[in-house]
Coordinates of C-alpha atoms in Angstrom, one line a residue:
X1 CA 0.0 0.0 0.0
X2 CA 1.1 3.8 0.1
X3 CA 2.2 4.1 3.4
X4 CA 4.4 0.9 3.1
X5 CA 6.1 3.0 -0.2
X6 CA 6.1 6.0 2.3
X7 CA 7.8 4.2 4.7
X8 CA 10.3 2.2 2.4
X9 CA 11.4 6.1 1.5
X10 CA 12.3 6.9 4.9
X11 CA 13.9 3.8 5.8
X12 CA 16.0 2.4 2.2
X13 CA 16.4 6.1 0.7
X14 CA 16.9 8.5 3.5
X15 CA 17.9 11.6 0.8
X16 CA 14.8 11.4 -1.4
X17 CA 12.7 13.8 1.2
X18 CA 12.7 16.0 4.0
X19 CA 8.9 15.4 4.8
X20 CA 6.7 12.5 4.5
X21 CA 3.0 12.2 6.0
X22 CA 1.4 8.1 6.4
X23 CA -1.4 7.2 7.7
X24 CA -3.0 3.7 7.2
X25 CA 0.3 1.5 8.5
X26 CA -0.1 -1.0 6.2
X27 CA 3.5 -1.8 6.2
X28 CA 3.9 -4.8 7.4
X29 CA 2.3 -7.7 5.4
X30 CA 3.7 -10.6 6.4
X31 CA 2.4 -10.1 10.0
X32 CA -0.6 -8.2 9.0
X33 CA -2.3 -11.5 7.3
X34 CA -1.7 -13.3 10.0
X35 CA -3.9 -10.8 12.0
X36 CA -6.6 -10.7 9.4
X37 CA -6.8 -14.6 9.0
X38 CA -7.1 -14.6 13.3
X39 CA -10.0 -12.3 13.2
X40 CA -11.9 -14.2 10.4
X41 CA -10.6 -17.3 12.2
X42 CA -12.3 -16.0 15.7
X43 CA -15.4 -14.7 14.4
X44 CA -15.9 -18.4 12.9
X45 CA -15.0 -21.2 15.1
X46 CA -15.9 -24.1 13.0
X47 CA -16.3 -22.1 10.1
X48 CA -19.6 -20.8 11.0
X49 CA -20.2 -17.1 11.2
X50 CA -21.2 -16.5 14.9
X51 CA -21.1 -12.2 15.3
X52 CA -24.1 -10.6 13.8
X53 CA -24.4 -7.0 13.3
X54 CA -27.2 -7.2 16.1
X55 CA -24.5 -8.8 18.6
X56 CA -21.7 -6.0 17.8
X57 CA -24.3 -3.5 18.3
X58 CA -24.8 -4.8 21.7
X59 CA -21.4 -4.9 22.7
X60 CA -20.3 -1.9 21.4
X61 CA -23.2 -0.2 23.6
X62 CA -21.6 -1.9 26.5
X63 CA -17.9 -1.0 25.8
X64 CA -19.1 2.9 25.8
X65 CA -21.3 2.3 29.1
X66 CA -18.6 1.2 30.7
X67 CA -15.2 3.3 28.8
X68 CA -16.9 6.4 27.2
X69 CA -16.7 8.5 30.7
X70 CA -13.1 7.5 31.1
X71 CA -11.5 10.4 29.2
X72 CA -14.3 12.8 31.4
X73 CA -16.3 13.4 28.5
X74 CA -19.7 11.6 27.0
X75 CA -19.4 11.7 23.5
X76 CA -19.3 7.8 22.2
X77 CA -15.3 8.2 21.7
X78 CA -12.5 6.9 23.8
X79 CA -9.7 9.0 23.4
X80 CA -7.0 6.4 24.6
X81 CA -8.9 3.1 24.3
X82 CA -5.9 0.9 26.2
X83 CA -7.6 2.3 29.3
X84 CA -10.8 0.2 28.4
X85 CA -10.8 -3.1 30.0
X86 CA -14.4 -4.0 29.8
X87 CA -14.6 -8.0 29.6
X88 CA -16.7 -9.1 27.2
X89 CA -17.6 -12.0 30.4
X90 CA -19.9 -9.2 31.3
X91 CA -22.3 -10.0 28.7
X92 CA -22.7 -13.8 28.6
X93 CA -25.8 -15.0 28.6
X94 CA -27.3 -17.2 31.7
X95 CA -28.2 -19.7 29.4
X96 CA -28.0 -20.5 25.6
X97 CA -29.0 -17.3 23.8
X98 CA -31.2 -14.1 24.2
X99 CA -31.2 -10.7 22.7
X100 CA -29.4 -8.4 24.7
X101 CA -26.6 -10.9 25.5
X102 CA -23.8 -12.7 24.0
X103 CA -23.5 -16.6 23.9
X104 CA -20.6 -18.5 25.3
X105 CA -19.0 -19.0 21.6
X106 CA -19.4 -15.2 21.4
X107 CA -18.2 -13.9 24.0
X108 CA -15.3 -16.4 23.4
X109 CA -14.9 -15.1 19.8
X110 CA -15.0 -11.7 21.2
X111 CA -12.2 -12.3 23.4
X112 CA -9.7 -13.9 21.0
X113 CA -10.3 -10.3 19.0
X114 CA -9.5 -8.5 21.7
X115 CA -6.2 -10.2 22.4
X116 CA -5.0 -10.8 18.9
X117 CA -3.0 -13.5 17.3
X118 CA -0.8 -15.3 19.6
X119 CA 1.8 -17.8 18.8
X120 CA 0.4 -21.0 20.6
X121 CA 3.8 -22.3 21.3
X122 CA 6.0 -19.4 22.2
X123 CA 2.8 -16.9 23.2
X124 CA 4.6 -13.9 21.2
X125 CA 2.2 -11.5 20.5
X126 CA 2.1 -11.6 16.5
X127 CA -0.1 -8.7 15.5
X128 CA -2.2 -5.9 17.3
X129 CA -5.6 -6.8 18.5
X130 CA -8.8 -5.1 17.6
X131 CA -9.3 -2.2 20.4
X132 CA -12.4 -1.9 22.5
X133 CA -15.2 0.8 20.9
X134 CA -14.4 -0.6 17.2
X135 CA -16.6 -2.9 17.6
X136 CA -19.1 -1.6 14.3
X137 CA -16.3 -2.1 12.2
X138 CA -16.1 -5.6 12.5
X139 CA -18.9 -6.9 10.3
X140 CA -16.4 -6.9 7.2
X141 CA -14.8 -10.1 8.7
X142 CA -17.6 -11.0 11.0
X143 CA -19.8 -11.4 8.4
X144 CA -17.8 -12.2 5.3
X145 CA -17.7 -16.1 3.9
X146 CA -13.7 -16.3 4.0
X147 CA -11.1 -14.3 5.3
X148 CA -10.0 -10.8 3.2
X149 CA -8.4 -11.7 -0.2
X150 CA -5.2 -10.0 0.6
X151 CA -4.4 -12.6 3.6
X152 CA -5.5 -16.3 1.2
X153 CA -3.7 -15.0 -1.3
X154 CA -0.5 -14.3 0.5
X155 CA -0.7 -17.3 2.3
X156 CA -0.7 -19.3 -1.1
X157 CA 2.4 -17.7 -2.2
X158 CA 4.7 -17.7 1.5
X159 CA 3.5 -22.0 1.3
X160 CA 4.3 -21.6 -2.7
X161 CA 0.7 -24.0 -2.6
X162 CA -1.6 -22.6 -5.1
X163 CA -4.5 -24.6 -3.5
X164 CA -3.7 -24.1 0.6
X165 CA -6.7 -24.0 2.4
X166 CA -6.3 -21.0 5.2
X167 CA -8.2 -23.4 7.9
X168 CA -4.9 -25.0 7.7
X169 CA -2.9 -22.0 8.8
X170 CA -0.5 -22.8 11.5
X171 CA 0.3 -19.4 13.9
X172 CA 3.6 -20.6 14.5
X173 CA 5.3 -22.5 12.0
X174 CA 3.6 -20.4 9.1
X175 CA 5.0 -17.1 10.6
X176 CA 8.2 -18.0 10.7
X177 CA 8.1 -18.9 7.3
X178 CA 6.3 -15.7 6.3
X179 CA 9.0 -13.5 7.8
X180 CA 11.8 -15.5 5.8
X181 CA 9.9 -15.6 2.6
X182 CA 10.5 -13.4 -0.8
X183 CA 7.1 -11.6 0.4
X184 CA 9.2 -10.3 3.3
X185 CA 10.6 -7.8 1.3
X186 CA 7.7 -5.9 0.8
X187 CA 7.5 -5.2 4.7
X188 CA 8.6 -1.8 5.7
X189 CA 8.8 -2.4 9.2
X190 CA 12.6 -1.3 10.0
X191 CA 12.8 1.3 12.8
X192 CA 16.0 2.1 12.1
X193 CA 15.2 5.4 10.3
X194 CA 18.7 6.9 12.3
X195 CA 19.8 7.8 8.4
X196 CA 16.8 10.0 7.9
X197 CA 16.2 11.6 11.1
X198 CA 20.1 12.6 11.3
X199 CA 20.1 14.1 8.0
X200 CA 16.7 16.2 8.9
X201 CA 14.4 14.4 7.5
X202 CA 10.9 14.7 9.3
X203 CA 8.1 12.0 9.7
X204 CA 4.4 12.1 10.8
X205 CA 2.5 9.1 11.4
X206 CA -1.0 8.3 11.8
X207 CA -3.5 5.9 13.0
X208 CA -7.3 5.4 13.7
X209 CA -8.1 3.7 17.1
X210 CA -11.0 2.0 15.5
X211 CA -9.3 0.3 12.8
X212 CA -9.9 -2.8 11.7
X213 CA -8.3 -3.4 8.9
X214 CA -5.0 -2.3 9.9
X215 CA -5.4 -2.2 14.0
X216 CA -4.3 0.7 15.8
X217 CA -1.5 -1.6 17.4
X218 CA 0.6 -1.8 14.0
X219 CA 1.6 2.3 14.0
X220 CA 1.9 2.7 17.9
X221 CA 4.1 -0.8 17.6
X222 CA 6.3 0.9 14.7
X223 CA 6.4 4.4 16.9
X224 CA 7.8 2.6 19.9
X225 CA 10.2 0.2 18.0
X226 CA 11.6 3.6 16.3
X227 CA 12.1 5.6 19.8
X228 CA 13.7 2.3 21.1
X229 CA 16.0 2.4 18.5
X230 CA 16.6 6.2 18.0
X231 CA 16.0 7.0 21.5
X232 CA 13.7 9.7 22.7
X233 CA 15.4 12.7 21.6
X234 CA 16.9 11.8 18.0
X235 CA 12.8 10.7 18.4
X236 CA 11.3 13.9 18.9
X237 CA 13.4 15.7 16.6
X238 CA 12.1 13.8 13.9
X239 CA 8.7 11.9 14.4
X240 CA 5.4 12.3 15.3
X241 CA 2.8 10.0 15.8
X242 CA -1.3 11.3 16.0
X243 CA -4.0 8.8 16.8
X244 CA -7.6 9.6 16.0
X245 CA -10.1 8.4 18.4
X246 CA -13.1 7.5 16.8
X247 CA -10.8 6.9 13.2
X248 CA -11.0 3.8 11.2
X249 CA -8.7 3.6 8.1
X250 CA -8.0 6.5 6.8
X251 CA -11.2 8.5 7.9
X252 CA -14.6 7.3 8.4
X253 CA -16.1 6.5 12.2
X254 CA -17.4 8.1 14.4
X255 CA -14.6 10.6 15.0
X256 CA -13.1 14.1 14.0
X257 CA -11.7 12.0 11.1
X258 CA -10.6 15.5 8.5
X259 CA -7.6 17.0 9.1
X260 CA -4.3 18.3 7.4
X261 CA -1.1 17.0 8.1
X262 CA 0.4 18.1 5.1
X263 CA 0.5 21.3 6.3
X264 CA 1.7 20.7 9.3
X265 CA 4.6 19.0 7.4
X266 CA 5.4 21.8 6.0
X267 CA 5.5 24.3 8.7
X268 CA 7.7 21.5 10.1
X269 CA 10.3 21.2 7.2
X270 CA 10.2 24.5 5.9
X271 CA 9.8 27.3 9.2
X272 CA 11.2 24.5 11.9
X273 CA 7.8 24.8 13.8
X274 CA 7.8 21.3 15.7
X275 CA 4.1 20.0 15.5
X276 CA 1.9 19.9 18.6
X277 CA -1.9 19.6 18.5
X278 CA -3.4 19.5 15.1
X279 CA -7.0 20.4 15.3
X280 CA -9.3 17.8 13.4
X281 CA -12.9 18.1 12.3
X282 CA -16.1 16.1 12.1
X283 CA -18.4 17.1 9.0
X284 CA -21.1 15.5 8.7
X285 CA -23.4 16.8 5.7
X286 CA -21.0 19.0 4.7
X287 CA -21.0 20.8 7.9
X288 CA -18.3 21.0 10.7
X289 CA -20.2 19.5 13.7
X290 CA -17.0 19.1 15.8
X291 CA -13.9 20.6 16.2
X292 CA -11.1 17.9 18.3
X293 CA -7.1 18.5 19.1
X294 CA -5.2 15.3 17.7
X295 CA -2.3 15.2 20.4
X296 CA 1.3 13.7 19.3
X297 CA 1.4 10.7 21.2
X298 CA 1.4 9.4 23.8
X299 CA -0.8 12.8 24.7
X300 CA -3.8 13.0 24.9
X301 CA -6.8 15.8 24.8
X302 CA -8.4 16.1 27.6
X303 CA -11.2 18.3 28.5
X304 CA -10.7 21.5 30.4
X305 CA -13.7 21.4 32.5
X306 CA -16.1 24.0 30.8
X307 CA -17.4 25.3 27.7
X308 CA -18.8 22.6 24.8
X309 CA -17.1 19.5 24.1
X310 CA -17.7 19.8 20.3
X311 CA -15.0 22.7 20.8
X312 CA -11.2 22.4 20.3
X313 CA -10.5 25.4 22.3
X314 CA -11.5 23.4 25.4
X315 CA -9.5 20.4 25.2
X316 CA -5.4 20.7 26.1
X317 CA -3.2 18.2 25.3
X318 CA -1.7 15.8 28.1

């Protein structure tokens, strides 16, 4: 995808630029497929599709009753969803099935989204999980008859078996193989971006927290594996990362999903103004309905006490 080319830039060919923008994080395939297969996996033990749309619904309700207040503000969004440990345990049904409860099998599917593909022998984490409040962006593996195309497809070509049936997918021996294959090469997962950042060179990353297709986990994974290798300083002299609460891919959800990094990027690169909030909008029928502060993480915006919550100018970011 683009941000995989954005980030090959900054890590193979450090001279190209002095300012690149990504948001999506698609840059690391051969573990990304792996996630996607899990979820399908989860949301079909046996093969049989067991989330319905009326079953997310529910959760999702009960992930804001119990989360949505945590950031101080009631507004449907959690602004740092990692705070959020509602157990889906909550919901399970006395018996069998009813409406506003999840069966055993669900809540058990439910769970295994929430924690993400795990190696069964080693128990290394291989991919991000699905956060808590994305739960309305599940239906396009939820209720899809195979996994994403992307994930069989790869699959096919990392076991060089044209006819591999994903059911067969092993979570340990097949990742290892993954990460060694020719596919590999299309990762752009190398935080050593020391050549870029050293040079000037300035990145901005970001993220949706409701993401499902590429989970929230993948960027804030890539942030912290580049300020472990840069450390914090070389860091903050060069990156940023923004996460969008609310965000799914690139924009849609529920949150203040417009905004304009670009020019941020530029101020950056060409006056030397460091970045700090960004404020983002929510339009909905071509109107702006709220105005948010995207904070560089790990900040984030918190509400001042007064005025209206659908107001920037009364969030600060901490």
């Amino acid at each position: 995808g683009g941000s995989a080319a954005a980030l090959h830039e900054v890590q193979k060919y450090p001279a190209d630029y002095n300012g690149i923008v990504v948001g999506g994080h698609a840059a690391h395939l051969t573990r990304q497929i792996f996630g996607q297969l899990w979820l399908w996996m989860a949301a079909h033990p046996n093969g049989v599709a067991t989330l319905p749309a009326g079953k997310l619904q529910i959760l999702h309700d009960a992930v804001l009753n119990k989360c949505d207040m945590l950031d101080g503000v009631k507004d449907g969004l959690l602004e740092n969803p990692m705070r959020c440990t509602f157990d889906p345990k909550e919901l399970e049904c006395r018996a069998g099935d009813a409406a506003g409860c999840l069966t055993t099998a669900q809540v058990e599917a439910v769970q295994k989204i929430y924690s993400g593909p795990i190696n069964p022998r080693t128990k290394e984490r291989i991919w991000s999980p699905l956060f808590r409040g994305s739960e309305l962006d599940w239906s396009f593996f939820a209720e899809s008859a195979s996994p994403i195309g992307i994930a069989t497809s790869a699959l096919r070509m990392i076991t060089k078996d044209p006819a591999f049936d994903y059911r067969a997918v092993d979570f340990d021996s097949h990742v290892a193989l993954a990460d060694r294959s020719e596919i590999a090469r299309v990762n752009a997962s190398n935080p050593d971006i020391s050549g870029y950042v050293r040079r000037g060179g300035k990145l901005i990353l970001s993220g949706g927290w409701n993401n499902a297709l590429v989970p929230a986990g993948a960027v804030l994974h890539y942030y912290d594996n580049v300020q472990k290798t840069l450390g914090i300083e070389d860091t903050r002299q060069g990156v940023r990362l923004y996460m969008v609460p609310g965000m799914i891919e690139c924009n849609g959800g529920p949150g203040t999903d417009t905004f304009d990094l670009l020019s941020v990027m530029r101020r950056w690169v060409e006056r030397n103004e460091a970045p700090r909030e960004v404020v983002a909008s929510r339009v909905e029928h071509g109107k702006v309905v709220r105005t948010r502060p995207l904070c560089p993480y790990p900040q984030v915006a918190t509400y001042r006490g007064s005025g209206s919550t659908d107001e920037a100018k009364n969030f600060v970011c901490k």
